[in-house]
Coordinates of C-alpha atoms and ligand atoms in Angstrom, one line a residue:
M1 CA 0.0 0.0 0.0
I2 CA 2.8 2.5 1.1
E3 CA 4.8 1.4 -2.0
T4 CA 1.8 2.1 -4.3
N5 CA 1.4 5.6 -2.9
V6 CA 5.1 6.3 -3.2
S7 CA 5.2 5.1 -6.8
R8 CA 2.1 7.1 -7.7
R9 CA 3.7 10.3 -6.2
H10 CA 6.9 9.6 -8.3
H11 CA 4.8 9.1 -11.4
E12 CA 2.9 12.4 -10.7
S13 CA 6.1 14.4 -10.1
F14 CA 7.6 12.9 -13.3
I15 CA 4.6 14.2 -15.3
Q16 CA 4.9 17.6 -13.6
V17 CA 8.6 17.8 -14.6
I18 CA 7.8 16.9 -18.2
Q19 CA 5.0 19.5 -18.2
S20 CA 7.4 22.2 -16.9
Y21 CA 9.9 21.6 -19.6
Y22 CA 7.1 21.6 -22.2
Q23 CA 5.9 25.0 -20.9
L24 CA 9.4 26.4 -21.2
T25 CA 9.2 26.0 -25.0
K26 CA 6.0 28.3 -25.2
P27 CA 4.4 25.6 -27.2
R28 CA 1.2 27.5 -28.3
I29 CA 3.2 29.7 -30.7
I30 CA 5.1 26.9 -32.5
P31 CA 2.2 25.5 -34.7
L32 CA 1.9 28.9 -36.5
L33 CA 5.6 29.1 -37.0
L34 CA 5.4 25.6 -38.6
I35 CA 2.5 26.7 -40.8
T36 CA 4.6 29.5 -42.2
T37 CA 7.3 26.9 -42.8
A38 CA 4.8 24.7 -44.6
G39 CA 3.5 27.5 -46.8
S40 CA 7.0 28.2 -47.9
M41 CA 7.9 24.5 -48.5
W42 CA 4.8 23.9 -50.7
I43 CA 5.5 26.9 -52.9
A44 CA 9.2 26.0 -53.2
A45 CA 8.3 22.4 -54.1
Q46 CA 5.5 23.5 -56.5
G47 CA 2.9 21.5 -54.6
Q48 CA 4.8 18.3 -54.3
V49 CA 6.7 18.1 -51.0
D50 CA 8.6 15.0 -50.0
P51 CA 6.8 13.7 -46.9
V52 CA 10.0 12.7 -45.1
L53 CA 11.6 16.1 -45.8
L54 CA 8.4 17.8 -44.5
L55 CA 8.5 15.8 -41.3
V56 CA 12.2 16.4 -40.7
T57 CA 11.9 20.1 -41.4
M58 CA 8.9 20.4 -39.0
A59 CA 10.8 18.5 -36.3
G60 CA 13.9 20.6 -36.8
G61 CA 11.9 23.8 -36.8
T62 CA 10.1 22.8 -33.6
L63 CA 13.3 22.0 -31.8
A64 CA 14.9 25.3 -32.8
A65 CA 11.9 27.4 -31.8
A66 CA 11.6 25.4 -28.5
S67 CA 15.3 26.1 -27.8
A68 CA 15.0 29.8 -28.6
Q69 CA 11.9 30.1 -26.3
T70 CA 13.6 28.2 -23.5
I71 CA 16.6 30.6 -23.5
N72 CA 14.2 33.5 -23.6
C73 CA 12.4 32.1 -20.5
I74 CA 15.7 31.8 -18.7
Y75 CA 16.8 35.4 -19.6
D76 CA 13.4 37.0 -18.9
R77 CA 12.7 35.2 -15.6
D78 CA 13.0 38.4 -13.6
I79 CA 10.4 40.3 -15.6
D80 CA 8.3 37.2 -16.0
Y81 CA 8.1 37.0 -12.2
D82 CA 6.7 40.6 -12.0
M83 CA 4.1 40.2 -14.7
E84 CA 0.7 38.6 -13.9
R85 CA 0.5 36.9 -17.3
T86 CA 3.9 35.2 -17.0
R87 CA 4.3 34.7 -13.3
H88 CA 3.4 31.0 -13.4
R89 CA 6.0 30.1 -16.1
P90 CA 8.4 27.4 -15.0
M91 CA 11.4 29.7 -14.4
P92 CA 9.8 32.4 -12.2
S93 CA 7.8 29.9 -10.3
G94 CA 11.0 27.9 -9.6
K95 CA 9.9 24.6 -11.1
V96 CA 13.0 24.4 -13.3
Q97 CA 16.5 25.5 -12.4
V98 CA 18.6 27.8 -14.7
R99 CA 21.3 25.2 -15.2
D100 CA 18.8 22.4 -16.2
A101 CA 16.9 24.7 -18.5
L102 CA 20.1 25.8 -20.2
I103 CA 21.2 22.1 -20.8
F104 CA 17.7 21.4 -22.2
A105 CA 17.9 24.4 -24.6
I106 CA 21.4 23.5 -25.8
A107 CA 20.3 19.9 -26.3
L108 CA 17.3 21.1 -28.4
A109 CA 19.5 23.3 -30.5
V110 CA 22.1 20.6 -31.1
L111 CA 19.3 18.1 -32.1
S112 CA 17.7 20.7 -34.4
F113 CA 21.0 21.5 -36.2
T114 CA 22.0 17.8 -36.5
L115 CA 18.6 16.7 -37.8
L116 CA 18.4 19.5 -40.4
T117 CA 22.0 19.1 -41.5
V118 CA 21.7 15.3 -42.0
F119 CA 18.2 15.1 -43.5
A120 CA 17.7 18.5 -45.1
N121 CA 20.8 20.6 -45.8
L122 CA 23.3 22.9 -44.1
L123 CA 21.6 26.1 -45.2
A124 CA 18.3 25.1 -43.6
A125 CA 20.2 24.1 -40.4
S126 CA 22.2 27.3 -40.3
L127 CA 19.1 29.4 -40.8
A128 CA 17.3 27.7 -37.9
L129 CA 20.4 28.2 -35.7
S130 CA 20.6 31.9 -36.8
G131 CA 16.9 32.2 -35.8
I132 CA 17.8 31.0 -32.2
I133 CA 20.8 33.4 -32.0
F134 CA 18.8 36.4 -33.4
Y135 CA 15.9 35.8 -31.1
V136 CA 18.1 35.5 -28.0
L137 CA 20.8 38.1 -28.7
I138 CA 19.1 40.7 -30.8
Y139 CA 15.5 40.5 -29.5
T140 CA 15.6 39.2 -26.0
H141 CA 19.0 40.6 -24.8
W142 CA 19.4 43.8 -26.8
L143 CA 16.1 45.2 -28.1
K144 CA 13.3 44.0 -25.8
R145 CA 14.3 46.1 -22.8
H146 CA 15.8 49.0 -24.7
S147 CA 13.8 50.0 -27.8
T148 CA 10.2 50.7 -28.9
Q149 CA 11.2 49.0 -32.2
N150 CA 12.0 45.8 -30.3
I151 CA 9.4 43.7 -31.9
V152 CA 9.8 45.2 -35.4
I153 CA 13.5 44.3 -35.7
G154 CA 13.1 41.2 -33.4
G155 CA 10.2 40.1 -35.5
A156 CA 12.8 39.0 -38.1
A157 CA 13.4 35.9 -35.9
G158 CA 9.8 34.8 -36.2
A159 CA 10.0 35.1 -39.9
I160 CA 13.1 32.9 -40.3
P161 CA 11.1 29.6 -40.2
A162 CA 9.7 30.6 -43.7
L163 CA 13.3 30.7 -44.9
V164 CA 14.1 27.4 -43.3
G165 CA 11.2 25.8 -45.2
W166 CA 12.3 27.1 -48.5
A167 CA 16.0 26.3 -48.0
A168 CA 15.1 22.7 -46.9
V169 CA 13.4 22.1 -50.3
T170 CA 15.7 23.9 -52.7
G171 CA 19.0 24.3 -50.8
T172 CA 18.9 28.1 -51.8
L173 CA 16.9 31.2 -51.1
S174 CA 14.9 32.9 -53.9
W175 CA 13.0 36.2 -54.1
S176 CA 9.8 34.4 -53.2
A177 CA 11.4 33.0 -50.1
W178 CA 12.5 36.5 -49.0
L179 CA 9.0 37.8 -49.8
I180 CA 7.3 35.2 -47.5
F181 CA 9.9 36.2 -44.9
A182 CA 8.9 39.8 -45.4
I183 CA 5.2 39.0 -45.1
V184 CA 5.7 37.4 -41.7
F185 CA 8.1 40.2 -40.7
L186 CA 5.6 43.0 -41.6
W187 CA 2.7 41.1 -40.0
T188 CA 4.4 40.9 -36.6
P189 CA 3.8 44.6 -35.6
P190 CA 0.0 44.5 -36.0
H191 CA 0.0 41.0 -34.4
F192 CA 2.0 42.0 -31.4
W193 CA 1.1 45.7 -30.8
A194 CA -2.6 44.8 -30.9
L195 CA -1.8 42.5 -27.9
A196 CA 0.5 45.0 -26.3
L197 CA -2.4 47.5 -26.3
M198 CA -4.3 45.0 -24.1
I199 CA -1.5 44.2 -21.7
R200 CA 0.2 47.6 -21.7
D201 CA 0.1 48.0 -18.0
D202 CA 1.9 44.7 -17.4
Y203 CA 4.8 45.8 -19.7
A204 CA 4.8 49.3 -18.1
K205 CA 5.1 47.8 -14.6
V206 CA 8.4 46.1 -15.5
G207 CA 9.8 48.9 -17.6
I208 CA 9.6 47.2 -21.0
P209 CA 9.5 50.0 -23.6
M210 CA 6.7 48.5 -25.7
L211 CA 5.3 51.1 -28.2
P212 CA 2.0 51.7 -26.4
V213 CA 3.8 52.2 -23.1
V214 CA 6.2 54.8 -24.5
E215 CA 4.3 56.6 -27.2
G216 CA 0.7 55.8 -26.3
N217 CA -2.2 54.1 -27.9
A218 CA -2.9 56.7 -30.7
A219 CA 0.7 56.4 -32.0
T220 CA 0.6 52.6 -31.8
V221 CA -2.7 52.2 -33.8
K222 CA -1.3 54.5 -36.5
Q223 CA 1.7 52.2 -36.8
I224 CA -0.5 49.1 -36.8
W225 CA -2.5 50.6 -39.6
Y226 CA 0.5 51.3 -41.8
Y227 CA 2.0 47.9 -41.2
T228 CA -1.4 46.2 -42.0
L229 CA -1.6 48.0 -45.3
I230 CA 2.0 47.1 -46.3
T231 CA 1.5 43.5 -45.2
V232 CA -1.6 43.0 -47.3
A233 CA 0.2 44.7 -50.3
A234 CA 3.2 42.4 -49.8
T235 CA 1.1 39.3 -49.9
L236 CA 0.0 40.1 -53.4
L237 CA 3.5 40.4 -54.7
L238 CA 3.7 36.6 -54.6
V239 CA 1.2 36.6 -57.4
Y240 CA 2.6 39.5 -59.4
P241 CA 5.4 40.1 -60.2
L242 CA 6.8 36.9 -58.7
H243 CA 4.3 34.4 -60.2
S244 CA 4.9 32.0 -57.4
S245 CA 1.2 31.7 -56.5
G246 CA -1.9 31.8 -58.6
I247 CA -5.5 32.8 -58.7
V248 CA -6.7 30.7 -55.7
Y249 CA -4.0 32.3 -53.4
A250 CA -4.8 35.7 -54.8
A251 CA -8.5 35.4 -54.0
I252 CA -7.7 34.1 -50.4
A253 CA -5.0 36.9 -49.9
I254 CA -7.4 39.6 -51.0
S255 CA -10.4 38.3 -48.9
L256 CA -8.3 37.8 -45.8
G257 CA -6.5 41.1 -46.4
A258 CA -9.8 43.0 -46.7
V259 CA -10.9 41.8 -43.2
F260 CA -7.4 42.5 -41.8
I261 CA -7.6 46.1 -43.1
R262 CA -11.2 46.6 -41.8
K263 CA -10.3 45.4 -38.3
S264 CA -7.2 47.6 -38.3
W265 CA -9.2 50.6 -39.5
R266 CA -11.6 50.1 -36.7
L267 CA -8.8 50.0 -34.2
L268 CA -7.3 53.1 -35.8
H269 CA -10.5 54.9 -34.8
N270 CA -10.9 53.3 -31.3
P271 CA -7.3 53.3 -30.0
D272 CA -8.4 52.8 -26.4
D273 CA -10.8 50.0 -26.9
R274 CA -9.3 46.8 -25.7
T275 CA -12.0 44.6 -27.3
T276 CA -11.2 46.0 -30.7
A277 CA -7.5 45.4 -30.0
R278 CA -8.2 41.9 -28.9
E279 CA -10.3 41.2 -32.0
L280 CA -7.4 42.3 -34.2
F281 CA -4.8 40.2 -32.2
L282 CA -7.0 37.1 -32.6
Y283 CA -7.7 37.7 -36.2
S284 CA -3.9 38.2 -36.9
I285 CA -3.4 34.6 -35.9
S286 CA -6.2 33.3 -38.1
Y287 CA -5.0 35.5 -40.9
M288 CA -1.5 34.2 -41.0
M289 CA -2.7 30.6 -40.6
L290 CA -5.2 30.8 -43.5
L291 CA -2.9 32.8 -45.7
C292 CA -0.2 30.1 -45.5
L293 CA -2.8 27.4 -46.0
G294 CA -3.9 29.4 -49.1
M295 CA -0.3 29.1 -50.3
V296 CA -0.3 25.4 -49.8
V297 CA -3.7 24.8 -51.5
D298 CA -2.8 27.1 -54.4
S299 CA 0.4 25.1 -55.1
L300 CA -1.2 21.7 -55.3
P301 CA -1.3 20.0 -58.7
L302 CA -5.0 19.1 -58.0
T303 CA -5.8 22.8 -57.7
H304 CA -4.1 23.5 -61.1
H305 CA -6.1 20.7 -62.7
L306 CA -9.4 22.1 -61.3
I307 CA -8.6 25.6 -62.5
N308 CA -7.6 24.4 -66.0
A309 CA -10.9 22.3 -66.1
V310 CA -12.9 25.4 -65.2
I311 CA -11.1 27.5 -67.8
N312 CA -11.7 24.9 -70.5
Q313 CA -15.4 24.8 -69.6
L314 CA -15.6 28.6 -69.9
H315 CA -13.9 28.4 -73.3
L316 CA -16.4 25.8 -74.5
I317 CA -19.4 27.8 -73.3
S318 CA -18.1 31.1 -75.0
Ligands
LIG1 C1 8.9 39.5 -32.0 C2 7.8 38.9 -32.5 C3 6.6 38.4 -31.7 C4 6.3 38.8 -30.4 C5 7.0 39.8 -29.5 C6 5.1 38.0 -30.1 C7 4.5 38.1 -28.8 C8 3.4 37.3 -28.5 C9 2.8 37.3 -27.1 C10 3.4 38.0 -26.0 C11 1.8 36.4 -27.2 C12 0.9 36.0 -26.0 C13 1.4 34.8 -25.4 C14 1.0 34.5 -24.1 O1 -0.1 34.9 -23.7 O2 1.8 33.8 -23.4 C15 1.7 35.9 -28.5 C16 0.8 35.0 -28.9 C17 0.9 34.3 -30.1 N1 1.8 34.5 -31.1 FE1 3.1 36.0 -31.2 N2 4.8 37.2 -31.1 C18 5.7 37.4 -32.1 C19 5.7 36.8 -33.3 C20 5.0 35.7 -33.6 C21 5.2 34.9 -34.8 C22 6.3 35.2 -35.8 C23 4.2 33.9 -34.7 C24 4.0 32.8 -35.7 C25 4.1 33.0 -37.0 C26 3.4 34.1 -33.5 C27 2.3 33.4 -33.2 C28 1.6 33.6 -32.1 C29 0.4 32.7 -31.7 C30 -0.1 31.6 -32.5 C31 0.0 33.2 -30.5 C32 -1.2 32.7 -29.7 C33 -0.8 31.7 -28.7 C34 -2.0 31.3 -27.8 O3 -2.9 30.6 -28.3 O4 -2.0 31.7 -26.7 N3 3.9 35.2 -32.9 N4 2.7 36.5 -29.3
LIG2 C1 13.9 29.5 -36.5 C2 13.7 30.0 -35.1 C3 14.4 29.3 -34.1 C4 12.9 31.0 -34.9 C5 12.5 31.4 -33.5 C6 11.4 32.2 -33.7 C7 10.6 32.5 -32.4 C8 11.0 31.8 -31.2 C9 9.7 33.4 -32.5 C10 8.8 33.7 -31.4 C11 8.4 35.1 -31.4 C12 7.6 35.3 -30.1 C13 6.4 34.5 -29.8 C14 8.0 36.2 -29.2 C15 7.4 36.3 -27.9 O1 7.9 37.4 -27.3 P1 8.3 37.5 -25.8 O2 9.2 36.4 -25.5 O3 8.9 38.9 -25.5 O4 6.9 37.3 -25.1 P2 6.5 37.2 -23.6 O5 6.1 38.6 -23.2 O6 5.3 36.3 -23.6 O7 7.7 36.7 -22.8

């Protein structure tokens, strides 16, 4: 009886340890990073992605992002302790020690680099590694605590998975790869500043110079508006002049973009309304997810067959 209780307690604490390490990786953000990787891979492979390469790239990307987030959790443990939203993370709550978290992060980075080098290529592996280094050194260490442009420049780290995907398929980077990178890069300010408007007080409390804290809501929504317009315009360049995506993607990008612009316009005229900010933040996530799924669907050979069939029918009728 006593032995059963002891072994149950061991089992429970083992699960708690696993959960803590899992939380260190900020797992809820990773799926969207992978979707941007997938969008890029499908366009690069013209709709026919090798399933093994897809699996390996997703795994390598996940490990790299998890490593980056873990190091960010170690570095930011002081401010995370002071903010309500982040107080219960594994580092500030003392569930994981700094040394153990660091070993975990290094192991994830080494695994990611090895997996991508062996099963994809050195360019994809190096890009993923540079993503970790950029996010940790440029965003977390340098910009986050010192500049209102922290997430604009730091946002480049979040756009690197799109480059990793393209590089994994082709071994090089083309204009289209850089354009998908630019789309994620330009999307990041509306995504994050909409959230920052909602949790401004938290960041103000710990002295993080997020734009709404330093320059106020009105200046922030103006910036969100400009970035939204440029993001939507950038999504269309994939159709013309780059010709990497077709009419299905164009229709999806225009429809999604129209809603993005409308929500951003509403926020521009209601800078202090948290509900409007929250709506834009939530929509920004659906927007990026559906846009990248649009890239995938548009690139599929089946889609091309269907479009050609429709065009032929129209020719027959006319
Ligand atoms: C420097 C750039 C970025 C910053 C500072 C940022 C910041 C944040 C923050 C603070 C949250 C709230 C998380 C929480 O409540 O714990 C969040 C949520 C989220 N972010 Fe970002 N983000 C950035 C870029 C990205 C990128 C590039 C992606 C993916 C392409 C992304 C995807 C998401 C998703 C999916 C969520 C919702 C997670 C949930 O369900 O709670 N973010 N972001
Ligand atoms: C290829 C590769 C490794 C890319 C890494 C990309 C990466 C980890 C992007 C994440 C961006 C992000 C969600 C930042 C959160 O900001 P924060 O940490 O300031 O948020 P917080 O206020 O919740 O701590």
